[in-house]
PDB file of C-alpha atoms and ligand atoms in Angstrom:
ATOM      1  CA  MET J   1       3.955   6.686   4.288  1.00 85.00           C
ATOM      2  CA  ARG J   2       3.696   2.887   4.046  1.00 86.00           C
ATOM      3  CA  ASP J   3       7.493   2.776   3.790  1.00 92.00           C
ATOM      4  CA  LEU J   4       7.885   4.754   7.034  1.00 97.00           C
ATOM      5  CA  LEU J   5       5.619   2.820   9.377  1.00 97.00           C
ATOM      6  CA  PRO J   6       5.573  -0.763  10.721  1.00 96.00           C
ATOM      7  CA  PRO J   7       3.075  -3.343   9.396  1.00 96.00           C
ATOM      8  CA  THR J   8       0.927  -3.021  12.541  1.00 96.00           C
ATOM      9  CA  VAL J   9      -0.098   0.411  11.234  1.00 97.00           C
ATOM     10  CA  ALA J  10      -2.626   0.535   8.377  1.00 97.00           C
ATOM     11  CA  VAL J  11      -1.844   3.325   5.923  1.00 98.00           C
ATOM     12  CA  ALA J  12      -3.961   4.785   3.113  1.00 97.00           C
ATOM     13  CA  ILE J  13      -2.843   7.359   0.545  1.00 98.00           C
ATOM     14  CA  ALA J  14      -5.396   9.559  -1.229  1.00 98.00           C
ATOM     15  CA  GLY J  15      -6.301   8.788  -4.846  1.00 97.00           C
ATOM     16  CA  PRO J  16      -7.866  11.289  -7.260  1.00 97.00           C
ATOM     17  CA  ASP J  17     -11.480  10.633  -6.157  1.00 96.00           C
ATOM     18  CA  ASP J  18     -10.803  11.000  -2.443  1.00 97.00           C
ATOM     19  CA  TRP J  19     -10.608  14.806  -2.568  1.00 97.00           C
ATOM     20  CA  THR J  20     -14.296  14.946  -3.475  1.00 96.00           C
ATOM     21  CA  GLY J  21     -15.356  11.934  -1.385  1.00 96.00           C
ATOM     22  CA  GLU J  22     -18.630  11.996   0.499  1.00 96.00           C
ATOM     23  CA  LEU J  23     -18.385  12.771   4.193  1.00 96.00           C
ATOM     24  CA  LEU J  24     -20.517  11.100   6.852  1.00 96.00           C
ATOM     25  CA  PRO J  25     -22.891  13.446   8.731  1.00 95.00           C
ATOM     26  CA  ALA J  26     -20.764  13.494  11.913  1.00 96.00           C
ATOM     27  CA  GLU J  27     -17.737  14.520   9.820  1.00 96.00           C
ATOM     28  CA  LEU J  28     -19.627  17.105   7.783  1.00 95.00           C
ATOM     29  CA  ALA J  29     -20.745  18.702  11.038  1.00 94.00           C
ATOM     30  CA  CYS J  30     -17.080  19.438  11.867  1.00 94.00           C
ATOM     31  CA  LEU J  31     -16.556  21.548   8.752  1.00 92.00           C
ATOM     32  CA  SER J  32     -17.438  25.202   8.978  1.00 89.00           C
ATOM     33  CA  GLU J  33     -20.040  26.276   6.448  1.00 87.00           C
ATOM     34  CA  ARG J  34     -17.596  28.991   5.490  1.00 91.00           C
ATOM     35  CA  ALA J  35     -14.728  26.524   4.890  1.00 91.00           C
ATOM     36  CA  ALA J  36     -12.839  27.232   1.673  1.00 95.00           C
ATOM     37  CA  GLN J  37     -12.902  24.722  -1.152  1.00 94.00           C
ATOM     38  CA  THR J  38      -9.289  23.656  -0.494  1.00 95.00           C
ATOM     39  CA  ARG J  39     -10.112  22.976   3.157  1.00 96.00           C
ATOM     40  CA  ARG J  40     -13.145  20.907   2.149  1.00 96.00           C
ATOM     41  CA  ARG J  41     -11.029  18.876  -0.267  1.00 97.00           C
ATOM     42  CA  ASP J  42      -8.251  18.303   2.286  1.00 97.00           C
ATOM     43  CA  PHE J  43     -10.720  17.307   4.982  1.00 97.00           C
ATOM     44  CA  ALA J  44     -12.574  14.941   2.635  1.00 97.00           C
ATOM     45  CA  ALA J  45      -9.362  13.284   1.413  1.00 98.00           C
ATOM     46  CA  GLY J  46      -8.238  12.765   5.009  1.00 98.00           C
ATOM     47  CA  ARG J  47     -11.542  11.131   5.956  1.00 98.00           C
ATOM     48  CA  MET J  48     -11.575   8.877   2.881  1.00 98.00           C
ATOM     49  CA  CYS J  49      -8.029   7.728   3.743  1.00 98.00           C
ATOM     50  CA  ALA J  50      -8.970   7.275   7.415  1.00 98.00           C
ATOM     51  CA  ARG J  51     -11.919   5.121   6.350  1.00 97.00           C
ATOM     52  CA  ARG J  52      -9.693   2.859   4.244  1.00 97.00           C
ATOM     53  CA  ALA J  53      -7.094   2.563   6.986  1.00 97.00           C
ATOM     54  CA  LEU J  54      -9.833   1.563   9.453  1.00 98.00           C
ATOM     55  CA  ARG J  55     -11.217  -0.951   6.975  1.00 97.00           C
ATOM     56  CA  ASP J  56      -7.731  -2.458   6.634  1.00 97.00           C
ATOM     57  CA  LEU J  57      -7.704  -2.895  10.407  1.00 97.00           C
ATOM     58  CA  GLY J  58     -10.904  -4.923  10.041  1.00 96.00           C
ATOM     59  CA  LEU J  59     -13.268  -2.277  11.388  1.00 96.00           C
ATOM     60  CA  ALA J  60     -16.717  -1.420  10.043  1.00 91.00           C
ATOM     61  CA  MET J  61     -17.186   1.956   8.379  1.00 88.00           C
ATOM     62  CA  THR J  62     -17.410   4.655  10.987  1.00 92.00           C
ATOM     63  CA  ALA J  63     -17.133   8.425  11.052  1.00 95.00           C
ATOM     64  CA  VAL J  64     -13.889  10.100  12.138  1.00 97.00           C
ATOM     65  CA  PRO J  65     -15.066  13.497  13.379  1.00 97.00           C
ATOM     66  CA  ALA J  66     -12.769  16.253  14.587  1.00 96.00           C
ATOM     67  CA  ALA J  67     -12.674  17.306  18.245  1.00 96.00           C
ATOM     68  CA  ALA J  68     -12.849  20.961  19.275  1.00 92.00           C
ATOM     69  CA  ASP J  69      -9.026  20.943  19.391  1.00 92.00           C
ATOM     70  CA  ARG J  70      -9.004  19.720  15.753  1.00 94.00           C
ATOM     71  CA  ALA J  71      -7.551  16.320  16.641  1.00 96.00           C
ATOM     72  CA  PRO J  72      -9.316  13.476  14.812  1.00 98.00           C
ATOM     73  CA  VAL J  73     -11.619  11.343  16.972  1.00 98.00           C
ATOM     74  CA  TRP J  74     -10.760   7.733  16.211  1.00 98.00           C
ATOM     75  CA  PRO J  75     -13.047   4.858  17.195  1.00 97.00           C
ATOM     76  CA  ALA J  76     -12.425   3.266  20.598  1.00 96.00           C
ATOM     77  CA  GLY J  77      -9.359   1.047  20.554  1.00 97.00           C
ATOM     78  CA  VAL J  78      -7.735   2.860  17.633  1.00 98.00           C
ATOM     79  CA  VAL J  79      -5.018   5.510  17.305  1.00 98.00           C
ATOM     80  CA  GLY J  80      -4.288   7.278  14.071  1.00 98.00           C
ATOM     81  CA  SER J  81      -2.993  10.278  12.206  1.00 98.00           C
ATOM     82  CA  ILE J  82      -3.907  12.363   9.148  1.00 98.00           C
ATOM     83  CA  THR J  83      -1.801  14.694   7.011  1.00 98.00           C
ATOM     84  CA  HIS J  84      -2.408  16.707   3.868  1.00 97.00           C
ATOM     85  CA  THR J  85      -0.442  19.080   1.731  1.00 97.00           C
ATOM     86  CA  ALA J  86      -1.004  20.273  -1.836  1.00 94.00           C
ATOM     87  CA  GLY J  87      -1.678  17.164  -3.934  1.00 92.00           C
ATOM     88  CA  TYR J  88      -0.958  14.644  -1.186  1.00 97.00           C
ATOM     89  CA  CYS J  89      -2.960  13.217   1.695  1.00 98.00           C
ATOM     90  CA  ALA J  90      -2.536  10.153   3.890  1.00 98.00           C
ATOM     91  CA  ALA J  91      -4.032   8.584   6.989  1.00 98.00           C
ATOM     92  CA  ALA J  92      -2.698   5.928   9.338  1.00 98.00           C
ATOM     93  CA  ALA J  93      -4.523   3.864  11.954  1.00 98.00           C
ATOM     94  CA  ALA J  94      -3.556   1.107  14.370  1.00 98.00           C
ATOM     95  CA  HIS J  95      -5.067  -0.884  17.196  1.00 97.00           C
ATOM     96  CA  THR J  96      -4.183   0.498  20.638  1.00 97.00           C
ATOM     97  CA  THR J  97      -3.157  -3.034  21.588  1.00 96.00           C
ATOM     98  CA  ASP J  98      -0.268  -2.718  19.090  1.00 96.00           C
ATOM     99  CA  VAL J  99       0.554   0.973  19.136  1.00 97.00           C
ATOM    100  CA  ARG J 100       0.415   3.673  21.809  1.00 96.00           C
ATOM    101  CA  SER J 101       0.424   6.585  19.367  1.00 97.00           C
ATOM    102  CA  VAL J 102       1.224   7.303  15.726  1.00 98.00           C
ATOM    103  CA  GLY J 103       1.939  10.537  13.877  1.00 98.00           C
ATOM    104  CA  MET J 104       2.819  11.572  10.376  1.00 98.00           C
ATOM    105  CA  ASP J 105       3.277  14.706   8.337  1.00 98.00           C
ATOM    106  CA  ALA J 106       3.898  15.723   4.726  1.00 98.00           C
ATOM    107  CA  GLU J 107       5.325  19.058   3.611  1.00 98.00           C
ATOM    108  CA  GLN J 108       6.438  20.557   0.301  1.00 98.00           C
ATOM    109  CA  HIS J 109      10.212  20.217   0.030  1.00 98.00           C
ATOM    110  CA  ARG J 110      11.203  23.877  -0.042  1.00 97.00           C
ATOM    111  CA  GLU J 111      12.989  26.488   2.026  1.00 95.00           C
ATOM    112  CA  ILE J 112      11.130  27.949   4.980  1.00 94.00           C
ATOM    113  CA  ASN J 113      11.543  31.616   5.724  1.00 94.00           C
ATOM    114  CA  PRO J 114      13.927  32.791   8.463  1.00 93.00           C
ATOM    115  CA  GLY J 115      11.103  33.901  10.787  1.00 94.00           C
ATOM    116  CA  VAL J 116       9.452  30.479  10.756  1.00 95.00           C
ATOM    117  CA  ARG J 117      12.848  28.826  11.063  1.00 95.00           C
ATOM    118  CA  ARG J 118      13.573  30.727  14.259  1.00 95.00           C
ATOM    119  CA  LEU J 119      10.185  29.728  15.627  1.00 96.00           C
ATOM    120  CA  VAL J 120      10.672  26.044  14.806  1.00 97.00           C
ATOM    121  CA  LEU J 121      14.380  25.328  15.172  1.00 98.00           C
ATOM    122  CA  LEU J 122      16.589  25.539  18.228  1.00 97.00           C
ATOM    123  CA  PRO J 123      19.921  27.285  17.555  1.00 96.00           C
ATOM    124  CA  GLU J 124      21.733  23.922  17.778  1.00 97.00           C
ATOM    125  CA  GLU J 125      19.305  22.396  15.238  1.00 97.00           C
ATOM    126  CA  GLU J 126      19.910  25.331  12.887  1.00 96.00           C
ATOM    127  CA  ALA J 127      23.666  24.793  13.247  1.00 96.00           C
ATOM    128  CA  ALA J 128      23.289  21.036  12.641  1.00 97.00           C
ATOM    129  CA  CYS J 129      21.321  21.701   9.422  1.00 95.00           C
ATOM    130  CA  ALA J 130      24.217  23.802   8.106  1.00 94.00           C
ATOM    131  CA  ARG J 131      26.564  20.805   8.576  1.00 95.00           C
ATOM    132  CA  LEU J 132      24.325  18.330   6.698  1.00 96.00           C
ATOM    133  CA  PRO J 133      24.869  17.549   2.976  1.00 93.00           C
ATOM    134  CA  GLY J 134      23.740  20.248   0.514  1.00 92.00           C
ATOM    135  CA  GLY J 135      20.822  19.939  -1.907  1.00 92.00           C
ATOM    136  CA  THR J 136      18.208  19.259   0.781  1.00 96.00           C
ATOM    137  CA  CYS J 137      16.144  21.834   2.692  1.00 97.00           C
ATOM    138  CA  TRP J 138      16.933  20.307   6.076  1.00 98.00           C
ATOM    139  CA  PRO J 139      14.952  22.894   8.092  1.00 97.00           C
ATOM    140  CA  VAL J 140      11.714  21.734   6.474  1.00 98.00           C
ATOM    141  CA  VAL J 141      12.619  18.124   7.299  1.00 98.00           C
ATOM    142  CA  LEU J 142      13.003  19.178  10.943  1.00 98.00           C
ATOM    143  CA  PHE J 143       9.753  21.134  10.749  1.00 98.00           C
ATOM    144  CA  SER J 144       7.922  18.071   9.436  1.00 98.00           C
ATOM    145  CA  ALA J 145       9.528  15.840  12.065  1.00 98.00           C
ATOM    146  CA  LYS J 146       8.280  18.233  14.770  1.00 98.00           C
ATOM    147  CA  GLU J 147       4.751  18.228  13.338  1.00 98.00           C
ATOM    148  CA  THR J 148       4.857  14.425  13.412  1.00 98.00           C
ATOM    149  CA  ILE J 149       6.133  14.497  16.999  1.00 98.00           C
ATOM    150  CA  TYR J 150       3.250  16.763  17.983  1.00 97.00           C
ATOM    151  CA  LYS J 151       0.755  14.349  16.442  1.00 98.00           C
ATOM    152  CA  VAL J 152       2.286  11.483  18.432  1.00 97.00           C
ATOM    153  CA  TRP J 153       2.488  13.558  21.619  1.00 95.00           C
ATOM    154  CA  TYR J 154      -0.888  15.267  21.659  1.00 94.00           C
ATOM    155  CA  PRO J 155      -3.236  12.239  21.878  1.00 94.00           C
ATOM    156  CA  ILE J 156      -1.274  11.010  24.903  1.00 93.00           C
ATOM    157  CA  VAL J 157      -0.780  14.263  26.791  1.00 90.00           C
ATOM    158  CA  ARG J 158      -3.672  16.369  25.429  1.00 88.00           C
ATOM    159  CA  ASP J 159      -1.662  19.545  25.789  1.00 87.00           C
ATOM    160  CA  TRP J 160       0.490  21.851  23.721  1.00 87.00           C
ATOM    161  CA  LEU J 161       4.103  21.074  22.920  1.00 92.00           C
ATOM    162  CA  ASP J 162       6.198  23.982  21.759  1.00 94.00           C
ATOM    163  CA  PHE J 163       8.528  23.612  18.780  1.00 96.00           C
ATOM    164  CA  HIS J 164      11.478  24.376  21.088  1.00 96.00           C
ATOM    165  CA  ASP J 165      10.404  21.668  23.560  1.00 95.00           C
ATOM    166  CA  ALA J 166      11.707  18.961  21.232  1.00 96.00           C
ATOM    167  CA  ARG J 167      15.334  18.736  20.129  1.00 98.00           C
ATOM    168  CA  VAL J 168      15.486  16.735  16.924  1.00 98.00           C
ATOM    169  CA  GLU J 169      18.556  15.061  15.460  1.00 98.00           C
ATOM    170  CA  LEU J 170      18.486  13.771  11.901  1.00 98.00           C
ATOM    171  CA  ASP J 171      20.443  10.834  10.544  1.00 97.00           C
ATOM    172  CA  PRO J 172      20.374  11.504   6.794  1.00 96.00           C
ATOM    173  CA  ASP J 173      21.991   8.173   5.863  1.00 95.00           C
ATOM    174  CA  ALA J 174      19.484   6.095   7.817  1.00 97.00           C
ATOM    175  CA  GLY J 175      16.539   8.399   7.046  1.00 97.00           C
ATOM    176  CA  THR J 176      15.684   8.577  10.742  1.00 98.00           C
ATOM    177  CA  PHE J 177      15.177  11.260  13.358  1.00 98.00           C
ATOM    178  CA  THR J 178      15.250  11.200  17.128  1.00 98.00           C
ATOM    179  CA  ALA J 179      13.538  13.782  19.310  1.00 97.00           C
ATOM    180  CA  ARG J 180      14.373  14.440  22.941  1.00 97.00           C
ATOM    181  CA  ILE J 181      11.342  16.034  24.544  1.00 94.00           C
ATOM    182  CA  ALA J 182      11.431  18.357  27.535  1.00 88.00           C
ATOM    183  CA  PRO J 183       8.062  20.125  27.743  1.00 80.00           C
ATOM    184  CA  THR J 184       8.090  23.546  29.338  1.00 79.00           C
ATOM    185  CA  ARG J 185       4.351  23.979  29.685  1.00 72.00           C
ATOM    186  CA  VAL J 186       2.927  20.623  30.583  1.00 62.00           C
ATOM    187  CA  ASP J 187       3.212  19.232  34.040  1.00 66.00           C
ATOM    188  CA  ALA J 188       4.383  15.914  32.709  1.00 57.00           C
ATOM    189  CA  ALA J 189       3.919  14.358  36.143  1.00 58.00           C
ATOM    190  CA  GLN J 190       0.163  14.590  35.611  1.00 71.00           C
ATOM    191  CA  VAL J 191       0.359  12.298  32.598  1.00 72.00           C
ATOM    192  CA  ALA J 192       1.205   8.644  32.958  1.00 72.00           C
ATOM    193  CA  ASP J 193       4.521   7.978  31.251  1.00 79.00           C
ATOM    194  CA  PRO J 194       4.702  10.928  28.824  1.00 84.00           C
ATOM    195  CA  PRO J 195       7.123  10.245  25.975  1.00 90.00           C
ATOM    196  CA  SER J 196      10.571  11.748  26.560  1.00 91.00           C
ATOM    197  CA  SER J 197      11.995  10.446  23.318  1.00 95.00           C
ATOM    198  CA  ILE J 198      10.391   9.715  19.945  1.00 97.00           C
ATOM    199  CA  THR J 199      12.145   8.101  16.992  1.00 97.00           C
ATOM    200  CA  GLY J 200      10.802   8.332  13.480  1.00 98.00           C
ATOM    201  CA  ARG J 201      11.648   8.044   9.830  1.00 98.00           C
ATOM    202  CA  PHE J 202      11.704  10.499   6.947  1.00 98.00           C
ATOM    203  CA  VAL J 203      11.878  10.398   3.183  1.00 98.00           C
ATOM    204  CA  ILE J 204      12.294  13.157   0.598  1.00 97.00           C
ATOM    205  CA  ALA J 205      10.835  12.277  -2.795  1.00 96.00           C
ATOM    206  CA  ASP J 206       8.595  13.723  -5.513  1.00 95.00           C
ATOM    207  CA  GLY J 207       8.954  17.239  -4.125  1.00 97.00           C
ATOM    208  CA  LEU J 208       7.654  16.228  -0.697  1.00 98.00           C
ATOM    209  CA  VAL J 209       9.126  15.648   2.736  1.00 98.00           C
ATOM    210  CA  ARG J 210       7.291  12.897   4.572  1.00 98.00           C
ATOM    211  CA  THR J 211       7.888  11.997   8.204  1.00 98.00           C
ATOM    212  CA  ALA J 212       6.264   9.433  10.475  1.00 98.00           C
ATOM    213  CA  ALA J 213       6.764   8.037  13.954  1.00 98.00           C
ATOM    214  CA  VAL J 214       5.156   5.424  16.092  1.00 98.00           C
ATOM    215  CA  LEU J 215       5.278   4.709  19.808  1.00 96.00           C
ATOM    216  CA  GLY J 216       4.918   1.016  20.391  1.00 91.00           C
ATOM    217  CA  ARG J 217       3.675  -0.806  23.463  1.00 84.00           C
ATOM    218  CA  GLY J 218       6.088  -1.665  26.235  1.00 66.00           C
TER     219      GLY J 218
HETATM  220  C1  COA L 301      -1.815  20.304  14.364  1.00 63.20           C
HETATM  221  C2  COA L 301      -0.668  20.484  13.414  1.00 63.20           C
HETATM  222  C3  COA L 301       0.516  19.617  13.883  1.00 63.20           C
HETATM  223  C4  COA L 301      -1.089  20.016  12.009  1.00 63.20           C
HETATM  224  O1  COA L 301      -0.004  19.975  11.118  1.00 63.20           O
HETATM  225  P1  COA L 301      -0.041  20.703   9.688  1.00 63.20           P
HETATM  226  O2  COA L 301       1.285  20.479   9.017  1.00 63.20           O
HETATM  227  O3  COA L 301      -0.503  22.104   9.898  1.00 63.20           O
HETATM  228  O4  COA L 301      -1.163  19.990   8.853  1.00 63.20           O
HETATM  229  P2  COA L 301      -1.317  18.472   8.377  1.00 63.20           P
HETATM  230  O5  COA L 301      -2.107  18.504   7.140  1.00 63.20           O
HETATM  231  O6  COA L 301      -0.039  17.717   8.340  1.00 63.20           O
HETATM  232  O7  COA L 301      -2.198  17.845   9.544  1.00 63.20           O
HETATM  233  C5  COA L 301      -3.505  18.252   9.728  1.00 63.20           C
HETATM  234  C6  COA L 301      -4.215  17.172  10.469  1.00 63.20           C
HETATM  235  O8  COA L 301      -3.630  17.003  11.744  1.00 63.20           O
HETATM  236  C7  COA L 301      -4.626  16.449  12.595  1.00 63.20           C
HETATM  237  N1  COA L 301      -4.581  17.170  13.855  1.00 63.20           N
HETATM  238  C8  COA L 301      -4.998  18.426  14.128  1.00 63.20           C
HETATM  239  N2  COA L 301      -4.786  18.716  15.412  1.00 63.20           N
HETATM  240  C9  COA L 301      -4.223  17.624  15.963  1.00 63.20           C
HETATM  241  C10 COA L 301      -3.773  17.324  17.277  1.00 63.20           C
HETATM  242  N3  COA L 301      -3.856  18.209  18.264  1.00 63.20           N
HETATM  243  N4  COA L 301      -3.242  16.097  17.498  1.00 63.20           N
HETATM  244  C11 COA L 301      -3.147  15.185  16.505  1.00 63.20           C
HETATM  245  N5  COA L 301      -3.568  15.425  15.224  1.00 63.20           N
HETATM  246  C12 COA L 301      -4.088  16.632  14.977  1.00 63.20           C
HETATM  247  C13 COA L 301      -5.979  16.612  11.903  1.00 63.20           C
HETATM  248  O9  COA L 301      -6.385  15.353  11.443  1.00 63.20           O
HETATM  249  C14 COA L 301      -5.644  17.524  10.743  1.00 63.20           C
HETATM  250  O10 COA L 301      -6.379  17.267   9.570  1.00 63.20           O
HETATM  251  P3  COA L 301      -7.962  17.556   9.511  1.00 63.20           P
HETATM  252  O11 COA L 301      -8.180  18.875  10.189  1.00 63.20           O
HETATM  253  O12 COA L 301      -8.299  17.544   8.076  1.00 63.20           O
HETATM  254  O13 COA L 301      -8.575  16.418  10.297  1.00 63.20           O
HETATM  255  C15 COA L 301      -0.184  21.958  13.317  1.00 63.20           C
HETATM  256  O14 COA L 301      -1.161  22.747  12.688  1.00 63.20           O
HETATM  257  C16 COA L 301       0.119  22.588  14.662  1.00 63.20           C
HETATM  258  O15 COA L 301      -0.767  23.076  15.365  1.00 63.20           O
HETATM  259  N6  COA L 301       1.404  22.635  15.027  1.00 63.20           N
HETATM  260  C17 COA L 301       1.853  23.331  16.207  1.00 63.20           C
HETATM  261  C18 COA L 301       2.262  22.386  17.303  1.00 63.20           C
HETATM  262  C19 COA L 301       3.537  21.708  16.968  1.00 63.20           C
HETATM  263  O16 COA L 301       3.714  21.223  15.872  1.00 63.20           O
HETATM  264  N7  COA L 301       4.479  21.666  17.905  1.00 63.20           N
HETATM  265  C20 COA L 301       5.750  21.060  17.640  1.00 63.20           C
HETATM  266  C21 COA L 301       6.123  20.150  18.774  1.00 63.20           C
HETATM  267  S1  COA L 301       7.798  19.594  18.597  1.00 63.20           S
END
């Protein structure tokens, strides 16, 4: 993810020990006692990465609990994002003085089934994927971009954004995506300056699709 985000954003990628890292009490309290082992490992890796990203911002060690809506609760003055997929986990954090919101997502680079595709992609996005160069599962790149967009959007607006509320265009040569956002559910007027456009970057490597986006200040 380091390659996808500006230097104002601290990024940490999970190493082998992070998946079994020790959680702080406030974090442990967010995990259901019935959570499966994979969920425990993912959650732990995310928190270990979050801790390192916060340290790189110059902050003392602090818990990053999860809110009831599952969004991570970053310390005051910080925005951040966490993603995990099989064998990969990363966290990003930045000072709110530098960054309004940050999001990132990692997915396995593989086809997604037609039902999920219909749920995620607008017909024009589906058609655009068919025109892009072969050898890449473009729908999963769009899916990941939309997950990233949601993670940028949600901390600002605190409400749902449907997959069809964002129209994403990919530029495969530049490794960038641009989303035009027209929320159907949120009364955007109630939120100060909701984002109507989000630009991000993507990379496909080592069997993964990684996407990230940042909304700067001003
Ligand atoms: C929340 C969501 C985006 C997570 O994405 P995912 O690919 O399933 O999983 P990832 O591993 O990449 O990310 C999970 C992390 O996202 C973070 N997260 C969860 N809810 C979040 C929210 N509302 N806002 C920001 N971050 C959130 C958490 O840190 C979570 O990890 P944790 O539970 O271990 O703390 C996804 O589950 C979801 O609900 N998507 C539907 C909404 C959407 O994407 N709309 C598209 C708009 S264009």
